[in-house]
Amino acid sequence: MSYNVAVVGATGNVGREMLSILSERLFPTKEVHALASRRSNGVEVSFGDATLKCKDLATFDFSKVDFCLMSAGGSVSKEWSPKIAGKGCVVIDNSSAWRYDQDVPLIVPEVNADAVAGYAKKNIIANPNCSTMQLVVALKPLHDRATIKRVVVATYQSVSGAGKDAMDELDRQTKAIYSLQDIETKKFPKRIAFNLIPQIDVFMEDGYTREEWKMVAETKKILDPKIRLVATCVRVPVFIGHSEAVNIEFENPITADEARDILRSAPGCIVIDAHEPGGYVTPYESVGEDATYISRIREDATVENGLAMWVVSDNLRKGAALNAIQIAECLIARKLITAKRKAA
Ligand SMILES: NC(=O)c1ccc[n+]([C@@H]2O[C@H](COP(=O)([O-])OP(=O)(O)OC[C@H]3O[C@@H](n4cnc5c(N)ncnc54)[C@H](OP(=O)(O)O)[C@@H]3O)[C@@H](O)[C@H]2O)c1
């Protein structure tokens, strides 16, 4: 059985990674379509050894497509996902447009794969935010063992999480600093080169940013509505790879050694935790990898049943493209979708 797949946003950071992962994982494709805006009509993108020419989303016929991997931002998704889903094509969306809709499952296959069955209500499945994704992969096995009450997380998020223009801005600013040129700030509210910005997405009324709110709402929807979470989300001058310093308070006792053992055998997790210089994972080392890496696991004696840890993952892979493809694989494995159409 093979499937017709469309990647919307194929010229973007996440879309390009989707095409590469579809090819790497030998996803059973019959035809793959690369779609973007009209601006990119005819632009070539790689799919394994092949080259695809981008087509315009606005004029593409989805009636023969089985999966649409959507990665073109919230407003494009709001407009197009229902139209595409209405053609009988399952949309797996990367933006925040559908994540909080009760009729749209928000899925991380290692955590809540069973919820995927609810996709048929709208034919849309949402992919969580990149910072939530790696967090819940690491929290789930610990929650199963000792029941999480509260999480305090500080993120260190790479610029690729804000799209290809954001990567260009870090690159340009860094070069400008070395060549004593003026620094131009467009994508971020302040200079990002050799700096940190404690704001991701817009401010909300309570003083938190929307990125911080997303981590709360999404962790509750995916893992457990009873978990209390507070986040501080920070943009850092790293190109790819998000990191998180996480403090967890549990209902029941759990030692650092127990947590290490549990996470070692947990799906999607790799523990690298040697108590010596370099015995941990940094974002640079996570690039191009599928795993969520957990390091620096310690008991937190300032609370009852507390642990502290460091969690790192490639935000373009597990944080976005890989998870979307794992969702599609999950639908196929559970026989929730059949390839019902001939190639376009
Ligand atoms: N980067 C991450 O870590 C990450 C993680 C999770 C979720 N996401 C989400 O994934 C989405 C894409 O992120 P990204 O980082 O790949 O962004 P990006 O690098 O800026 O790419 C955006 C893509 O969307 C396309 N696009 C924009 N307007 C369009 C339109 N009107 N019609 C069709 N295509 C259009 C662009 O095509 P053109 O080249 O033709 O403009 C481009 O292919 C966003 O919703 C983002 O929030 C990103």
XYZ file of C-alpha atoms and ligand atoms in Angstrom:
392
model
C 0.000 0.000 0.000
C 1.403 3.418 -0.845
C 0.046 6.923 -0.417
C -0.089 10.260 -2.196
C 1.456 12.892 0.053
C 1.521 16.682 -0.253
C 3.946 18.820 1.771
C 2.666 22.396 2.123
C 5.440 24.847 3.045
C 7.981 22.713 1.162
C 10.447 25.613 0.785
C 10.448 26.298 4.548
C 12.569 24.923 7.383
C 10.038 22.330 8.463
C 8.784 21.445 4.965
C 12.290 20.671 3.692
C 12.920 18.493 6.749
C 9.601 16.694 6.100
C 10.663 15.803 2.567
C 13.987 14.558 3.798
C 12.454 12.435 6.590
C 9.780 10.950 4.270
C 12.615 9.736 2.075
C 14.903 8.586 4.931
C 12.177 6.550 6.623
C 11.032 5.031 3.321
C 7.523 6.287 3.991
C 5.272 4.385 1.549
C 4.707 7.172 -0.985
C 3.178 6.807 -4.417
C 3.481 10.461 -5.375
C 4.912 13.365 -3.372
C 3.873 16.946 -4.130
C 5.876 19.945 -2.908
C 3.630 22.965 -2.391
C 4.293 26.531 -1.253
C 3.078 30.008 -2.085
C 2.811 31.343 -5.636
C 6.185 33.066 -5.053
C 7.856 29.644 -5.069
C 6.161 28.204 -8.162
C 8.822 26.121 -9.949
C 11.401 26.346 -7.137
C 13.239 23.032 -6.799
C 13.406 21.127 -3.508
C 15.057 17.781 -2.726
C 13.204 14.583 -1.993
C 15.905 11.958 -1.399
C 17.868 11.725 -4.654
C 14.999 13.261 -6.617
C 14.169 16.911 -7.192
C 10.596 18.185 -6.979
C 9.306 21.423 -8.470
C 7.113 23.417 -6.095
C 3.537 24.080 -7.061
C 1.185 26.792 -5.836
C -1.025 25.690 -2.937
C -3.868 27.921 -4.128
C -4.340 26.075 -7.439
C -3.499 22.511 -6.401
C -6.140 19.754 -6.534
C -6.078 17.669 -3.323
C -8.792 15.234 -4.347
C -6.294 12.418 -5.028
C -4.024 13.089 -2.043
C -4.119 10.918 1.115
C -1.923 12.957 3.500
C -1.284 16.692 3.566
C 1.653 17.599 5.818
C 0.926 21.265 6.441
C 3.678 23.621 7.528
C 2.934 27.103 6.233
C 1.877 29.019 9.350
C -1.383 29.554 11.235
C -3.307 31.821 8.870
C -2.615 29.634 5.818
C -3.695 26.588 7.806
C -6.877 28.250 9.100
C -7.921 28.993 5.536
C -6.725 25.864 3.751
C -6.840 22.907 6.160
C -10.660 22.608 6.213
C -10.825 22.880 2.403
C -8.137 20.194 1.986
C -9.700 17.969 4.669
C -13.041 18.352 2.878
C -11.468 16.644 -0.150
C -10.966 13.497 1.944
C -7.259 14.183 2.566
C -5.990 13.910 6.171
C -4.266 17.142 7.202
C -1.447 16.948 9.763
C -0.814 20.561 10.704
C 2.276 22.089 12.296
C 0.881 25.488 13.174
C -1.036 26.464 16.306
C -4.265 26.990 14.295
C -6.019 23.755 15.386
C -4.156 22.598 18.495
C -6.758 23.788 20.992
C -9.834 22.706 18.994
C -11.706 19.985 20.922
C -12.449 18.128 17.694
C -8.800 18.008 16.608
C -6.438 15.525 18.295
C -3.050 16.932 19.362
C -0.674 14.013 19.042
C 2.795 12.942 20.125
C 2.857 9.232 19.226
C 5.127 8.231 22.158
C 2.653 9.874 24.565
C -0.977 9.762 23.378
C -1.127 7.719 20.166
C -4.590 6.356 21.084
C -6.114 9.832 20.745
C -5.334 9.791 16.999
C -8.544 7.838 16.375
C -10.483 11.083 16.976
C -9.110 12.621 13.771
C -12.150 11.730 11.657
C -14.301 14.536 13.135
C -12.478 17.178 11.102
C -9.911 15.116 9.161
C -7.280 17.332 10.815
C -4.593 16.328 13.337
C -2.428 18.911 15.097
C 1.291 18.669 15.797
C 2.295 20.363 19.082
C 4.657 23.275 19.517
C 8.330 22.271 19.305
C 9.065 23.142 22.941
C 6.084 21.120 24.219
C 6.958 18.149 22.032
C 10.335 17.257 23.538
C 9.103 18.069 27.038
C 6.155 15.640 26.980
C 8.280 12.861 25.461
C 10.545 13.112 28.530
C 7.740 13.664 31.068
C 5.373 10.851 30.030
C 7.384 7.852 31.332
C 8.098 9.670 34.617
C 4.433 10.645 34.993
C 3.410 6.986 34.504
C 5.741 5.999 37.342
C 5.353 8.733 39.982
C 2.538 11.103 38.845
C 3.662 14.636 38.057
C 2.038 17.444 40.067
C 3.946 20.490 38.849
C 6.580 21.409 36.258
C 8.785 24.516 36.092
C 10.549 24.863 32.747
C 12.920 27.414 31.208
C 13.513 26.989 27.479
C 16.526 27.895 25.360
C 14.987 27.887 21.866
C 16.961 28.073 18.635
C 16.210 30.624 15.916
C 15.097 27.968 13.389
C 11.936 27.652 15.483
C 10.947 31.048 14.072
C 11.451 30.022 10.405
C 14.063 30.465 7.718
C 14.003 34.308 7.881
C 14.982 34.107 11.553
C 18.002 31.926 10.740
C 19.044 34.458 8.091
C 18.734 37.260 10.671
C 21.098 35.540 13.126
C 23.526 34.860 10.273
C 23.409 38.477 9.002
C 23.726 40.038 12.455
C 26.690 37.796 13.368
C 28.516 38.737 10.151
C 27.664 42.430 10.675
C 29.197 42.366 14.171
C 32.451 40.844 12.899
C 32.674 43.360 10.027
C 31.740 46.357 12.230
C 28.556 47.026 10.207
C 25.215 48.303 11.561
C 22.948 45.583 12.907
C 19.471 45.312 11.422
C 16.674 43.840 13.569
C 13.546 42.716 11.689
C 12.365 39.282 12.739
C 13.148 39.499 16.462
C 12.231 42.376 18.824
C 15.912 42.836 19.824
C 19.295 41.812 18.483
C 19.684 38.002 18.715
C 23.373 37.654 17.790
C 25.482 37.204 20.969
C 22.333 37.857 22.990
C 19.221 36.178 24.516
C 15.606 37.313 24.118
C 13.119 36.433 26.891
C 10.129 36.718 24.578
C 8.765 34.182 22.085
C 5.465 35.042 20.389
C 3.246 37.880 21.653
C 2.527 39.002 25.225
C -0.759 38.006 26.841
C -2.752 39.984 29.408
C -1.244 38.156 32.393
C 2.333 39.005 31.346
C 3.178 35.529 30.027
C 3.956 35.119 26.322
C 1.791 33.030 24.033
C 4.641 30.500 23.650
C 4.618 30.030 27.443
C 0.831 29.652 27.429
C 1.072 27.076 24.613
C 3.366 24.888 26.735
C 0.797 24.897 29.550
C -2.276 24.260 27.372
C -0.611 21.627 25.188
C 0.946 19.655 28.059
C -2.494 19.470 29.664
C -4.173 18.344 26.431
C -1.548 15.742 25.510
C -0.426 14.383 28.871
C -2.736 15.232 31.783
C -5.007 18.223 32.518
C -4.098 17.969 36.223
C -0.423 18.845 35.666
C 0.404 22.437 36.673
C 3.157 24.004 34.571
C 4.922 27.351 34.447
C 7.299 28.249 31.613
C 9.813 30.944 30.731
C 10.571 30.771 27.003
C 13.823 32.296 25.777
C 15.226 32.629 22.243
C 18.963 31.936 22.060
C 21.528 32.470 19.261
C 21.663 28.795 18.286
C 20.613 27.832 14.740
C 18.983 24.441 15.421
C 18.138 22.511 18.615
C 15.959 23.503 21.543
C 17.087 22.963 25.153
C 15.046 22.991 28.356
C 15.921 23.157 32.060
C 13.077 21.297 33.757
C 12.098 20.984 37.438
C 9.418 18.419 38.244
C 7.463 17.833 41.444
C 5.875 14.388 41.797
C 3.040 12.944 43.864
C 5.156 9.884 44.735
C 8.855 9.392 45.520
C 11.256 8.829 42.633
C 15.060 8.902 42.722
C 17.385 10.229 40.031
C 18.661 6.674 39.445
C 15.110 5.396 38.958
C 14.324 8.242 36.558
C 17.491 7.488 34.576
C 16.518 3.794 34.268
C 12.931 4.617 33.248
C 14.025 7.150 30.625
C 16.683 4.773 29.237
C 13.962 2.387 28.102
C 11.366 5.011 27.182
C 10.338 5.441 23.508
C 12.036 8.350 21.758
C 14.377 9.081 24.707
C 18.152 8.748 24.982
C 19.833 9.381 28.343
C 23.367 10.829 28.270
C 24.194 11.648 31.851
C 27.813 11.170 32.890
C 28.943 13.307 35.816
C 32.039 14.605 34.077
C 32.875 17.535 31.780
C 30.909 17.073 28.545
C 28.819 14.208 29.930
C 25.580 15.769 28.643
C 24.001 16.695 25.301
C 24.075 20.199 23.824
C 21.749 21.473 21.058
C 24.537 21.303 18.471
C 24.803 17.550 19.020
C 21.067 17.019 18.608
C 20.983 18.391 15.038
C 19.823 15.800 12.503
C 18.916 13.318 15.251
C 15.460 11.935 16.030
C 15.763 11.428 19.791
C 14.890 13.572 22.760
C 18.082 13.646 24.832
C 17.946 13.806 28.618
C 20.960 14.785 30.711
C 21.787 16.254 34.154
C 19.115 14.241 36.007
C 19.263 15.241 39.689
C 17.114 15.058 42.784
C 15.714 18.477 43.719
C 15.791 18.618 47.518
C 13.971 21.966 47.667
C 10.605 20.201 47.192
C 9.160 16.843 48.234
C 9.669 14.258 45.442
C 11.486 16.643 43.098
C 13.731 16.065 40.080
C 15.684 18.446 37.852
C 16.871 17.624 34.340
C 18.108 18.983 30.988
C 16.193 18.063 27.814
C 17.471 18.692 24.261
C 16.081 17.872 20.812
C 16.275 18.936 17.151
C 13.254 21.262 16.910
C 12.918 20.799 13.147
C 12.822 16.986 13.467
C 11.112 15.672 16.628
C 9.885 19.201 17.330
C 8.053 19.378 13.987
C 8.654 17.302 10.819
C 9.437 13.905 12.350
C 6.452 13.981 14.689
C 4.090 14.812 11.800
C 5.383 11.836 9.828
C 5.183 9.563 12.888
C 1.498 10.580 13.167
C 0.919 9.541 9.543
C 2.725 6.244 10.225
C 0.546 5.744 13.284
C -2.642 6.146 11.180
C -1.323 3.573 8.719
C -0.183 1.104 11.418
C -3.559 1.298 13.159
C -5.348 0.849 9.842
C -7.179 4.137 10.325
C -6.496 5.161 6.742
C -6.371 3.284 3.462
C -4.812 4.505 0.238
C -8.049 4.887 -1.638
C -6.929 6.971 -4.573
C -4.874 6.560 -7.694
C -1.862 8.803 -8.165
C -2.718 12.334 -9.253
N 10.497 25.614 12.968
C 10.076 24.924 13.998
O 10.821 24.493 14.900
C 8.634 24.630 14.120
C 8.226 23.720 15.043
C 6.894 23.452 15.177
C 5.994 24.097 14.363
N 6.407 25.002 13.448
C 5.407 25.635 12.605
O 5.531 25.187 11.285
C 5.145 26.206 10.379
C 6.277 26.470 9.374
O 7.464 26.802 10.057
P 8.845 26.970 9.293
O 9.835 27.119 10.376
O 9.065 25.914 8.260
O 8.619 28.380 8.524
P 9.408 28.998 7.288
O 10.791 28.459 7.187
O 9.243 30.464 7.390
O 8.586 28.482 5.990
C 7.258 28.855 5.759
C 6.709 28.058 4.582
O 5.333 28.401 4.405
C 5.113 28.735 3.040
N 4.034 29.703 2.891
C 3.931 30.947 3.438
N 2.803 31.552 3.021
C 2.163 30.672 2.208
C 0.965 30.710 1.446
N 0.155 31.783 1.462
N 0.617 29.620 0.728
C 1.410 28.546 0.689
N 2.574 28.441 1.364
C 2.951 29.502 2.120
C 6.424 29.310 2.587
O 6.476 29.283 1.185
P 7.254 30.443 0.351
O 8.703 30.067 0.395
O 6.651 30.309 -1.010
O 6.952 31.748 1.023
C 7.405 28.342 3.253
O 7.493 27.160 2.496
C 4.793 27.402 11.252
O 3.396 27.365 11.490
C 5.543 27.143 12.529
O 4.961 27.759 13.633
C 7.714 25.271 13.290
